[in-house]
Coordinates of C-alpha atoms and ligand atoms in Angstrom, one line a residue:
T20 CA 35.3 9.6 -15.1
H21 CA 35.5 6.9 -17.7
P22 CA 32.3 5.1 -18.6
M23 CA 31.4 2.3 -16.4
Q24 CA 31.0 -1.2 -17.7
S25 CA 29.3 -4.0 -15.9
N26 CA 30.8 -7.2 -14.8
L27 CA 28.1 -9.6 -15.5
A28 CA 29.5 -12.7 -13.8
P29 CA 26.9 -14.4 -11.6
I30 CA 26.7 -13.2 -8.0
P31 CA 26.4 -15.5 -5.0
E32 CA 23.0 -16.7 -3.9
L33 CA 22.0 -18.3 -0.7
Y34 CA 20.2 -21.3 -2.3
V35 CA 21.5 -24.8 -1.9
S36 CA 21.3 -27.2 -4.8
Y37 CA 18.0 -28.8 -5.8
E38 CA 18.9 -32.2 -4.3
S39 CA 20.1 -30.7 -1.0
A40 CA 16.9 -28.5 -0.9
Q41 CA 14.7 -31.5 -1.1
K42 CA 16.6 -33.2 1.7
L43 CA 16.7 -30.0 3.8
K44 CA 13.0 -29.4 3.4
V45 CA 12.2 -32.8 5.0
E46 CA 14.7 -32.2 7.9
A47 CA 13.4 -28.6 8.4
A48 CA 9.9 -29.9 9.0
D49 CA 11.1 -30.9 12.6
L50 CA 12.5 -27.4 13.4
V51 CA 10.8 -24.7 15.3
S52 CA 9.3 -22.5 12.7
W53 CA 8.5 -18.9 12.1
D54 CA 5.7 -17.7 9.8
L55 CA 7.1 -14.9 7.8
T56 CA 5.2 -11.6 7.5
P57 CA 4.7 -10.1 4.0
R58 CA 7.6 -7.7 4.5
Q59 CA 9.9 -10.5 5.7
I60 CA 9.1 -12.6 2.6
C61 CA 10.2 -9.7 0.4
D62 CA 13.4 -9.3 2.4
L63 CA 14.1 -13.0 2.4
E64 CA 13.6 -13.3 -1.4
L65 CA 16.2 -10.6 -2.0
L66 CA 18.6 -12.1 0.5
M67 CA 18.4 -15.5 -1.1
N68 CA 18.6 -14.5 -4.7
G69 CA 21.6 -12.1 -4.2
G70 CA 19.6 -8.9 -4.5
F71 CA 21.0 -7.9 -1.0
N72 CA 24.5 -9.3 -1.7
P73 CA 26.8 -9.2 0.2
L74 CA 24.4 -10.1 3.1
K75 CA 24.4 -13.8 4.0
G76 CA 21.4 -13.6 6.2
F77 CA 19.6 -11.4 8.6
L78 CA 22.0 -8.9 10.3
S79 CA 23.8 -9.9 13.5
Q80 CA 23.5 -7.4 16.3
A81 CA 27.0 -6.0 15.6
D82 CA 26.3 -5.5 11.9
Y83 CA 22.9 -4.0 12.8
D84 CA 24.6 -1.5 15.1
G85 CA 27.1 -0.5 12.4
V86 CA 24.4 -0.2 9.8
V87 CA 22.2 2.0 12.0
E88 CA 25.2 4.2 13.2
N89 CA 27.2 4.7 10.0
M90 CA 25.7 2.6 7.2
R91 CA 28.5 0.0 7.5
L92 CA 28.7 -3.7 8.4
T93 CA 31.4 -4.7 10.9
D94 CA 33.8 -5.6 8.0
G95 CA 33.4 -2.0 6.7
T96 CA 31.2 -2.8 3.8
L97 CA 28.6 -0.1 2.9
W98 CA 25.1 -1.2 3.7
P99 CA 22.4 1.5 4.6
M100 CA 19.3 -0.5 5.7
P101 CA 18.8 -2.8 8.7
I102 CA 17.5 -6.2 7.5
N103 CA 16.4 -8.1 10.5
L104 CA 14.0 -10.9 11.4
D105 CA 11.6 -9.2 13.8
V106 CA 9.7 -11.6 16.0
S107 CA 7.6 -11.6 19.2
E108 CA 9.2 -11.8 22.6
D109 CA 7.3 -15.0 23.2
F110 CA 8.9 -16.7 20.1
A111 CA 12.4 -15.3 20.8
S112 CA 12.3 -16.5 24.5
K113 CA 12.0 -20.1 23.4
L114 CA 15.2 -20.0 21.2
E115 CA 18.7 -21.1 22.2
A116 CA 21.8 -19.5 20.8
G117 CA 22.8 -21.2 17.5
Q118 CA 19.5 -22.9 17.1
D119 CA 18.2 -23.6 13.5
I120 CA 14.7 -22.5 12.7
A121 CA 12.5 -22.9 9.6
L122 CA 11.1 -19.9 7.8
R123 CA 7.7 -20.5 6.3
D124 CA 5.5 -18.4 4.0
Q125 CA 1.9 -17.6 4.9
E126 CA 0.7 -21.0 3.5
G127 CA 3.2 -22.9 5.6
V128 CA 5.7 -23.7 2.8
I129 CA 9.3 -23.8 4.1
L130 CA 11.4 -21.3 2.1
A131 CA 14.6 -21.3 4.1
T132 CA 16.3 -22.2 7.3
M133 CA 18.2 -19.8 9.5
T134 CA 20.8 -20.3 12.2
V135 CA 19.9 -17.9 15.0
T136 CA 23.2 -16.5 16.2
D137 CA 21.8 -13.2 17.6
N138 CA 18.7 -12.5 19.5
W139 CA 18.2 -9.0 21.0
V140 CA 15.8 -6.2 21.8
P141 CA 16.7 -3.3 19.5
N142 CA 16.5 0.4 20.5
K143 CA 13.7 1.3 18.0
A144 CA 13.7 5.0 18.8
R145 CA 17.4 5.1 17.9
E146 CA 16.8 3.1 14.7
A147 CA 14.1 5.6 13.8
E148 CA 16.3 8.6 14.4
K149 CA 19.4 7.3 12.6
V150 CA 17.9 5.4 9.7
F151 CA 14.7 7.3 9.0
G152 CA 15.7 10.7 10.3
A153 CA 13.1 11.1 13.0
D154 CA 11.2 9.1 15.6
D155 CA 7.9 10.2 14.1
D156 CA 5.0 7.8 13.3
A157 CA 4.0 9.8 10.3
H158 CA 6.9 8.1 8.6
P159 CA 5.5 4.8 7.2
A160 CA 8.6 2.8 8.2
V161 CA 8.8 4.3 11.7
N162 CA 5.1 3.5 12.1
Y163 CA 5.8 0.0 10.9
L164 CA 8.8 -0.2 13.3
H165 CA 6.8 0.7 16.4
N166 CA 3.4 -0.7 15.6
T167 CA 3.8 -3.7 13.3
A168 CA 7.4 -5.1 13.8
G169 CA 8.1 -7.5 16.6
K170 CA 9.9 -6.4 19.7
V171 CA 12.9 -8.7 19.3
Y172 CA 15.3 -9.0 16.3
L173 CA 16.9 -12.2 15.3
G174 CA 20.1 -12.4 13.2
G175 CA 22.0 -15.2 11.5
P176 CA 22.9 -16.8 8.2
V177 CA 20.1 -18.1 6.0
T178 CA 20.1 -21.2 3.8
G179 CA 17.7 -20.9 0.9
I180 CA 15.5 -23.8 0.0
Q181 CA 13.1 -22.2 -2.5
Q182 CA 11.9 -18.9 -3.9
P183 CA 8.7 -17.4 -2.6
V184 CA 5.9 -18.3 -5.1
H185 CA 4.4 -15.6 -7.2
Y186 CA 1.4 -16.3 -9.4
D187 CA 1.2 -12.9 -11.1
F188 CA 3.3 -11.6 -14.0
R189 CA 5.7 -14.6 -13.6
G190 CA 7.4 -13.9 -16.9
R191 CA 8.3 -10.4 -15.8
R192 CA 10.1 -11.4 -12.6
D193 CA 13.9 -12.0 -12.7
T194 CA 16.5 -12.8 -10.1
P195 CA 19.7 -10.7 -10.2
N196 CA 21.5 -13.6 -12.0
E197 CA 18.6 -14.0 -14.5
L198 CA 18.9 -10.3 -15.4
R199 CA 22.7 -10.5 -15.6
A200 CA 22.4 -13.5 -17.9
Y201 CA 19.9 -11.6 -20.0
F202 CA 22.1 -8.5 -20.3
R203 CA 25.1 -10.8 -21.2
K204 CA 23.1 -12.5 -23.9
L205 CA 22.0 -9.2 -25.5
G206 CA 25.4 -7.6 -25.1
W207 CA 24.1 -4.9 -22.9
N208 CA 27.2 -3.8 -21.0
K209 CA 25.8 -0.5 -19.9
V210 CA 22.3 -0.5 -18.3
V211 CA 20.6 2.4 -16.6
A212 CA 17.9 1.4 -14.1
F213 CA 14.8 3.3 -13.3
Q214 CA 13.2 2.6 -9.9
T215 CA 9.5 3.4 -9.6
R216 CA 6.4 2.8 -7.5
N217 CA 4.1 5.0 -9.6
P218 CA 2.5 4.7 -13.0
L219 CA 4.7 6.1 -15.8
H220 CA 3.5 9.1 -17.7
R221 CA 5.0 10.9 -20.6
A222 CA 7.4 12.9 -18.5
H223 CA 8.9 9.7 -17.0
Q224 CA 9.1 8.1 -20.4
E225 CA 10.9 11.2 -21.8
L226 CA 13.2 11.4 -18.8
T227 CA 14.2 7.7 -18.8
F228 CA 14.7 7.8 -22.5
R229 CA 17.0 10.9 -22.2
A230 CA 18.9 9.3 -19.3
A231 CA 19.6 6.2 -21.4
R232 CA 20.7 8.3 -24.3
E233 CA 23.0 10.5 -22.2
A234 CA 24.6 7.5 -20.6
Q235 CA 24.7 5.7 -24.0
A236 CA 23.2 2.8 -22.1
N237 CA 20.2 0.4 -22.4
L238 CA 17.3 1.0 -20.1
L239 CA 15.8 -1.2 -17.4
I240 CA 12.5 -0.2 -16.0
H241 CA 12.7 -1.8 -12.6
P242 CA 9.4 -1.1 -10.7
V243 CA 8.9 -2.2 -7.1
V244 CA 6.0 -4.7 -6.8
G245 CA 6.7 -5.9 -3.2
M246 CA 5.6 -3.3 -0.8
T247 CA 5.4 0.4 -1.5
K248 CA 3.9 3.4 0.2
P249 CA 0.4 2.8 1.7
G250 CA -2.1 4.3 -0.7
D251 CA -0.1 3.8 -3.9
V252 CA -1.7 2.5 -7.1
D253 CA -1.8 -1.3 -6.8
H254 CA 1.0 -3.1 -8.6
F255 CA -1.4 -5.1 -10.9
T256 CA -2.6 -1.9 -12.4
R257 CA 0.9 -0.4 -12.5
V258 CA 2.4 -3.3 -14.4
R259 CA -0.4 -3.1 -17.0
C260 CA 0.5 0.6 -17.4
Y261 CA 4.2 -0.1 -17.7
E262 CA 3.5 -2.7 -20.4
A263 CA 1.7 0.0 -22.4
V264 CA 4.6 2.4 -22.0
L265 CA 7.3 -0.1 -23.0
D266 CA 6.0 0.0 -26.5
K267 CA 6.9 3.7 -26.7
Y268 CA 10.7 3.2 -26.5
P269 CA 12.8 2.5 -29.5
A270 CA 12.8 -1.2 -30.2
A271 CA 15.4 -3.3 -28.4
T272 CA 16.7 -0.5 -26.2
T273 CA 14.6 -1.1 -23.1
T274 CA 13.3 -3.9 -20.9
M275 CA 11.2 -4.2 -17.8
S276 CA 11.6 -6.5 -14.8
L277 CA 9.6 -6.5 -11.5
L278 CA 11.4 -6.2 -8.2
N279 CA 9.8 -7.8 -5.1
L280 CA 11.3 -5.3 -2.7
A281 CA 9.7 -4.0 0.4
M282 CA 10.4 -0.3 0.3
R283 CA 11.0 1.7 3.5
M284 CA 10.6 5.2 2.0
A285 CA 13.8 6.2 3.7
G286 CA 14.8 8.9 1.2
P287 CA 18.6 9.3 1.1
R288 CA 19.5 6.0 2.7
E289 CA 16.9 4.3 0.5
A290 CA 18.5 5.7 -2.6
V291 CA 21.9 4.2 -1.7
W292 CA 20.2 0.9 -0.9
H293 CA 18.4 1.0 -4.2
G294 CA 21.7 1.6 -6.0
L295 CA 23.4 -1.4 -4.3
I296 CA 20.4 -3.6 -5.2
R297 CA 20.6 -2.5 -8.9
K298 CA 24.3 -3.1 -8.9
N299 CA 23.5 -6.6 -7.9
H300 CA 21.1 -6.9 -10.8
G301 CA 23.8 -6.1 -13.3
C302 CA 23.1 -2.4 -13.9
T303 CA 25.8 0.3 -14.3
H304 CA 23.7 3.5 -13.9
F305 CA 20.9 4.5 -11.7
I306 CA 18.4 7.3 -12.0
V307 CA 17.8 9.3 -8.8
G308 CA 15.1 11.9 -9.0
R309 CA 13.8 14.7 -6.9
D310 CA 12.6 13.4 -3.5
H311 CA 13.7 9.8 -4.2
A312 CA 11.7 7.3 -2.1
G313 CA 10.2 10.2 -0.1
P314 CA 7.8 9.4 2.8
G315 CA 5.7 12.5 2.5
K316 CA 5.2 15.0 5.4
N317 CA 6.0 14.5 9.0
S318 CA 3.6 15.1 11.8
A319 CA 4.4 18.9 11.8
G320 CA 3.5 19.0 8.1
E321 CA 7.1 19.4 6.9
D322 CA 9.0 17.2 4.5
F323 CA 11.2 14.5 6.2
Y324 CA 14.0 15.1 3.8
G325 CA 15.1 17.9 1.5
P326 CA 14.3 17.3 -2.2
Y327 CA 17.9 16.6 -3.2
D328 CA 19.2 14.9 -0.1
A329 CA 19.0 11.5 -1.8
Q330 CA 21.0 12.7 -4.8
E331 CA 23.6 14.2 -2.4
L332 CA 24.1 11.1 -0.3
F333 CA 24.2 8.9 -3.4
R334 CA 26.8 11.1 -5.0
A335 CA 28.9 10.9 -1.8
Y336 CA 29.0 7.1 -2.0
E337 CA 28.8 6.7 -5.8
E338 CA 32.3 5.1 -6.1
E339 CA 31.6 2.6 -3.3
I340 CA 28.2 1.7 -4.6
G341 CA 29.8 1.1 -8.0
L342 CA 27.0 2.6 -9.9
K343 CA 26.8 5.9 -11.7
M344 CA 24.0 8.2 -10.7
V345 CA 22.0 9.9 -13.5
D346 CA 20.2 12.7 -11.7
F347 CA 16.6 13.2 -12.5
K348 CA 15.7 16.4 -14.1
H349 CA 12.3 17.8 -13.5
M350 CA 10.7 17.6 -16.9
V351 CA 7.9 19.9 -18.0
Y352 CA 5.9 20.3 -21.2
V353 CA 6.5 23.2 -23.4
Q354 CA 3.3 23.8 -25.3
E355 CA 4.7 25.9 -28.3
R356 CA 7.4 23.3 -29.0
A357 CA 5.1 20.3 -28.2
Q358 CA 7.8 18.5 -26.2
Y359 CA 9.1 17.8 -22.8
E360 CA 12.2 19.7 -21.7
P361 CA 14.2 19.8 -18.4
N362 CA 12.8 22.7 -16.4
D363 CA 16.2 24.2 -15.8
E364 CA 17.2 24.2 -19.5
I365 CA 14.2 25.9 -21.1
E366 CA 15.3 28.5 -23.6
D367 CA 13.2 31.6 -24.1
R368 CA 11.3 30.8 -20.9
D369 CA 9.3 34.1 -20.9
N370 CA 7.7 33.5 -24.4
V371 CA 6.6 29.9 -24.0
T372 CA 3.8 28.2 -22.1
I373 CA 4.9 25.6 -19.6
L374 CA 2.4 22.9 -18.6
N375 CA 2.4 20.5 -15.7
I376 CA -0.2 18.4 -13.8
S377 CA 0.6 17.5 -10.2
G378 CA -0.1 14.2 -8.6
T379 CA -2.9 15.7 -6.6
E380 CA -4.5 17.3 -9.7
L381 CA -4.2 13.9 -11.5
R382 CA -6.1 12.1 -8.7
R383 CA -8.8 14.8 -8.7
R384 CA -9.3 14.5 -12.4
L385 CA -9.5 10.7 -12.2
A386 CA -12.0 10.9 -9.3
E387 CA -14.2 13.3 -11.1
G388 CA -13.9 11.6 -14.5
L389 CA -12.3 14.8 -16.1
E390 CA -10.1 15.0 -19.1
I391 CA -6.5 14.0 -18.9
P392 CA -4.6 15.5 -21.9
E393 CA -2.5 13.4 -24.2
W394 CA 0.5 15.6 -23.6
F395 CA 0.4 14.5 -20.0
S396 CA -0.1 10.7 -20.3
F397 CA -0.5 8.0 -22.9
P398 CA -4.2 7.1 -23.5
E399 CA -3.5 3.4 -22.8
V400 CA -2.1 4.4 -19.3
V401 CA -5.1 6.6 -18.6
A402 CA -7.5 3.9 -19.6
E403 CA -5.9 1.4 -17.2
L404 CA -6.0 3.9 -14.4
R405 CA -9.6 4.7 -15.1
K406 CA -10.5 1.0 -15.1
T407 CA -9.0 0.6 -11.6
K408 CA -10.3 3.9 -10.3
P409 CA -13.5 4.8 -12.0
P410 CA -15.0 8.3 -11.1
R411 CA -16.7 8.5 -7.8
A412 CA -20.1 8.3 -9.3
E413 CA -19.2 4.8 -10.6
Q414 CA -17.4 3.6 -7.4
G415 CA -19.0 1.4 -4.7
F416 CA -20.0 3.0 -1.4
T417 CA -21.8 2.2 1.9
V418 CA -24.6 4.0 3.5
F419 CA -24.7 3.1 7.2
F420 CA -27.9 4.0 9.1
T421 CA -27.7 4.0 12.9
G422 CA -30.4 4.7 15.5
F423 CA -32.7 3.2 18.1
S424 CA -35.0 0.3 17.4
G425 CA -38.1 1.7 15.8
S426 CA -36.4 4.9 14.8
G427 CA -37.3 4.3 11.1
K428 CA -33.9 3.1 9.9
S429 CA -35.3 0.1 8.0
T430 CA -38.1 2.0 6.4
I431 CA -35.9 4.8 5.2
A432 CA -33.2 2.3 4.1
N433 CA -35.9 0.4 2.0
A434 CA -37.0 3.6 0.4
L435 CA -33.5 4.6 -0.4
M436 CA -32.8 1.2 -1.9
V437 CA -35.8 1.5 -4.2
K438 CA -34.8 5.0 -5.3
L439 CA -31.2 3.9 -6.1
M440 CA -32.5 0.9 -8.0
E441 CA -34.7 3.1 -10.1
M442 CA -31.6 5.1 -11.0
G443 CA -29.7 2.0 -11.9
G444 CA -26.0 1.5 -12.8
R445 CA -24.8 -0.2 -9.6
P446 CA -26.1 -3.2 -7.7
V447 CA -27.7 -2.4 -4.4
T448 CA -27.7 -4.7 -1.3
L449 CA -29.7 -4.0 1.8
L450 CA -28.2 -5.3 5.1
D451 CA -31.1 -4.5 7.4
G452 CA -30.7 -5.3 11.1
D453 CA -33.4 -7.9 11.2
I454 CA -32.4 -9.6 7.9
V455 CA -28.8 -9.8 9.1
R456 CA -29.8 -11.3 12.4
K457 CA -31.7 -14.0 10.6
N458 CA -28.9 -14.9 8.2
L459 CA -25.4 -13.7 9.0
S460 CA -25.7 -13.5 12.8
S461 CA -28.5 -15.9 13.8
E462 CA -26.6 -17.3 16.8
L463 CA -25.9 -13.9 18.4
G464 CA -27.7 -12.1 21.2
F465 CA -27.5 -8.5 22.4
S466 CA -24.4 -8.4 24.8
K467 CA -21.8 -5.8 23.9
E468 CA -19.6 -8.5 22.6
H469 CA -22.3 -10.0 20.3
R470 CA -23.5 -6.6 19.1
D471 CA -19.9 -5.8 18.1
L472 CA -19.5 -9.1 16.3
N473 CA -22.7 -8.5 14.5
I474 CA -21.7 -5.0 13.3
R475 CA -18.2 -6.1 12.3
R476 CA -19.8 -8.8 10.1
I477 CA -22.0 -6.3 8.5
G478 CA -18.9 -4.1 8.0
Y479 CA -17.0 -6.9 6.4
V480 CA -19.8 -7.6 3.9
A481 CA -20.3 -3.9 3.2
S482 CA -16.6 -3.4 2.6
E483 CA -16.6 -6.3 0.1
I484 CA -19.6 -4.9 -1.7
T485 CA -18.0 -1.5 -1.8
K486 CA -14.7 -2.9 -3.1
N487 CA -16.6 -4.6 -5.9
G488 CA -18.4 -1.4 -7.0
G489 CA -21.8 -2.0 -5.4
I490 CA -23.9 0.0 -3.0
A491 CA -24.3 -1.5 0.5
I492 CA -27.1 0.0 2.7
C493 CA -26.8 -1.1 6.3
A494 CA -29.5 -0.5 8.9
P495 CA -28.5 -1.9 12.3
I496 CA -28.8 -0.1 15.7
A497 CA -25.0 -0.1 16.0
P498 CA -24.9 1.5 19.4
Y499 CA -21.1 1.7 19.9
A500 CA -19.1 4.5 18.4
T501 CA -15.8 2.6 18.4
T502 CA -17.4 -0.2 16.5
R503 CA -18.9 2.2 14.0
R504 CA -15.5 3.8 13.5
A505 CA -13.9 0.4 12.9
V506 CA -16.5 -0.4 10.2
R507 CA -15.9 3.0 8.6
E508 CA -12.2 2.2 8.4
D509 CA -12.9 -1.2 6.8
V510 CA -15.1 0.4 4.1
E511 CA -13.0 3.5 3.5
Q512 CA -10.2 1.4 2.1
F513 CA -12.4 0.8 -0.9
G514 CA -14.9 3.6 -1.2
A515 CA -17.0 6.2 0.6
F516 CA -18.7 5.5 4.0
V517 CA -21.8 7.6 4.6
E518 CA -23.0 7.4 8.2
V519 CA -26.7 8.5 8.6
H520 CA -28.0 9.0 12.1
V521 CA -31.7 8.5 12.2
A522 CA -32.2 10.7 15.2
T523 CA -35.6 9.8 16.4
S524 CA -35.7 10.3 20.2
I525 CA -36.1 7.3 22.5
E526 CA -39.4 8.8 23.8
E527 CA -40.8 8.9 20.2
C528 CA -39.6 5.4 19.5
E529 CA -41.3 4.2 22.7
R530 CA -44.5 6.0 21.8
R531 CA -44.6 4.4 18.4
D532 CA -43.5 1.0 19.8
R533 CA -44.2 -0.6 16.4
K534 CA -43.1 -4.1 17.4
G535 CA -44.3 -4.0 21.0
L536 CA -40.7 -4.4 22.2
Y537 CA -40.4 -1.3 24.3
K538 CA -43.4 -2.5 26.4
L539 CA -41.6 -5.8 27.0
A540 CA -38.3 -4.0 27.7
R541 CA -40.1 -1.8 30.3
E542 CA -41.5 -4.9 31.9
G543 CA -38.0 -6.4 32.1
K544 CA -39.1 -9.2 29.7
I545 CA -36.4 -8.2 27.2
K546 CA -33.0 -7.5 28.8
E547 CA -30.3 -5.1 27.6
F548 CA -32.7 -3.2 25.4
T549 CA -31.0 -0.3 23.6
G550 CA -32.1 3.1 25.0
I551 CA -34.0 1.5 27.9
S552 CA -31.5 -0.8 29.7
D553 CA -28.5 -0.6 27.3
P554 CA -26.3 2.2 26.0
Y555 CA -26.4 4.1 22.7
D556 CA -23.5 6.4 21.8
V557 CA -25.0 9.3 19.8
P558 CA -22.9 9.8 16.6
Q559 CA -20.7 12.9 16.7
N560 CA -19.5 13.0 13.1
A561 CA -22.2 11.4 11.0
E562 CA -22.3 12.6 7.4
L563 CA -26.1 13.2 7.8
V564 CA -28.6 13.5 10.7
V565 CA -32.3 12.9 9.7
E566 CA -35.2 13.8 11.9
T567 CA -38.3 11.6 11.4
E568 CA -40.8 13.4 13.6
N569 CA -43.3 15.2 11.3
V570 CA -41.3 14.3 8.2
D571 CA -42.4 11.5 5.8
V572 CA -40.3 8.6 4.8
D573 CA -40.0 9.7 1.2
N574 CA -38.6 13.0 2.3
C575 CA -36.0 11.3 4.6
A576 CA -34.8 9.1 1.8
H577 CA -34.6 12.1 -0.5
Q578 CA -32.3 13.9 2.0
V579 CA -30.0 10.9 1.8
L580 CA -30.0 11.0 -2.0
L581 CA -29.1 14.8 -1.9
K582 CA -26.2 14.0 0.5
L583 CA -24.9 11.3 -1.9
E584 CA -25.2 13.7 -4.8
S585 CA -23.3 16.4 -3.0
M586 CA -20.5 13.9 -2.2
G587 CA -20.3 13.1 -5.9
L588 CA -21.4 9.5 -5.4
I589 CA -24.4 9.7 -7.6
K590 CA -25.1 11.9 -10.6
A591 CA -27.9 14.5 -10.5
Ligands
LIG625 S1 -27.2 -4.2 17.1 O1 -27.1 -3.6 18.5 O2 -26.8 -3.2 16.1 O3 -26.4 -5.5 17.0 O4 -28.7 -4.5 16.9 P1 -29.5 -5.0 15.6 O5 -28.7 -6.1 14.9 O6 -29.7 -3.8 14.7 O7 -30.8 -5.6 16.1 C1 -31.8 -4.8 16.6 C2 -33.1 -5.5 16.4 O8 -33.3 -6.6 17.3 C3 -34.5 -6.4 18.0 N1 -34.1 -6.6 19.5 C4 -33.3 -5.7 20.2 N2 -32.8 -4.5 19.9 C5 -32.1 -3.8 20.9 N3 -31.9 -4.4 22.1 C6 -32.3 -5.6 22.4 N4 -32.1 -6.1 23.6 C7 -33.1 -6.3 21.4 N5 -33.7 -7.5 21.4 C8 -34.3 -7.7 20.2 C9 -35.1 -5.1 17.7 O9 -36.3 -5.5 17.0 C10 -34.2 -4.5 16.7 O10 -34.8 -4.2 15.4 P2 -34.9 -2.7 14.8 O11 -35.1 -3.0 13.3 O12 -33.7 -1.9 15.1 O13 -36.2 -2.2 15.4

């Protein structure tokens, strides 16, 4: 095959001229409007700027069927991914065939109008099987399809009014035509693109550099900053890492641009889709690695796709995509020669030491603040990752006490707070039941609905404290297990959640009756009193259960400290 050269002429966009856009924007204010979801905003941006060329809008039903069945639009063009406007049944039922609607971002700004030519209920199970390979919710896109996407799809041409606004890394974002113009200006007629959703370490730098050298091409680092796999390193951190790595390439060979794509993690189909998108961005070559855009394990614990399925499918469609694949070699570090080499090309294999650090091992080392060697990653990259994810003993967390009124929650929580403040290092906030009810929840009573609201508010504040690296100590009764679980989920996005059941029996609490409330509850003067006339779900999976009968407060607080230490949240 002879070397590919790019045609860097502009590609069609869906935007109207500036003047027409101003006019259309005013007219569109009267249209029925749809508030776009974050994923739809990503899709719309790439539709409008030509990233999804040749699509002219959201897929019609016939095009959708073709794409799902055999990766082709009705005119035969290769297109592997359904791009539809999913909406609620309620919204769809109000539309007439051929009606224009306005598409707004989450602040209400009109980005585009769309003529709704098609309106149908898709067979999502079939879409899952055909596009993602299995109707299994363990696949992030299948999960999205069933649990987040609307029931009805709309299709039809889009008229672009303005680009979605981004406030971050503005100088690093380029439309396909902006990149084409840039390549034209620099005379880059061969460009190899590297798609990524992870921080780049030395192996990636080495691999991309080799790919460019082999193809005798320039290199475009083209990371996805739209939506990636849940749990990935956030794009702010990643872009700072990429900027550090850019300095490591020979001058004037390499550039970086951010792609506001919403990934689907569809492996082989996704690789073909990524290729078409890069072709639109003026590239000539594309790196496809092992397990490209892999979604992880299915619900039976097996991989959804084989490790080289993506390379195979890409190879089968290479001509049509119009982009040459550079297959990703698994690079490992050879200690004796102090360099990276492709794993399948290592000479004298038996007499050298091959080093590698897996993703899991890297996460462990970051969490525990352990060394990450220079042969594995650049110190600047490691420093950025450590800033975002300090070791556990420096991260925020929440201690959530639950138990009957008078069980001793507040007293233990207070003792714990003082001990943590003595240790120092992180700010501590106590969200005691009584304090919260005075401040955050002063208008609430003790119905189930009000108790839930109260606990959700505590959970929200605790999750914010945890996110920002502080320690939140909560001490409400929190009688309902489902509500406690919801709070756990809120907090665990940002740090550890340590549930402590203060297991003082109701008999003992009533015997103590420190506030005289049990007496009033028995007399019926206080209604819905927890443990007397209102339920309490005993925690089934608390991190710690403390008994308070015949144990002093200091000892109870100490038990919590030991638990925190064993979880790595505080240092001995
Ligand atoms: S909840 O269920 O988690 O929202 O309750 P919480 O916010 O922790 O508030 C419990 C405190 O309010 C007093 N109190 C009652 N508790 C339970 N049931 C009823 N009906 C009730 N009415 C007033 C009681 O003093 C609780 O304080 P603590 O600190 O738990 O003893």
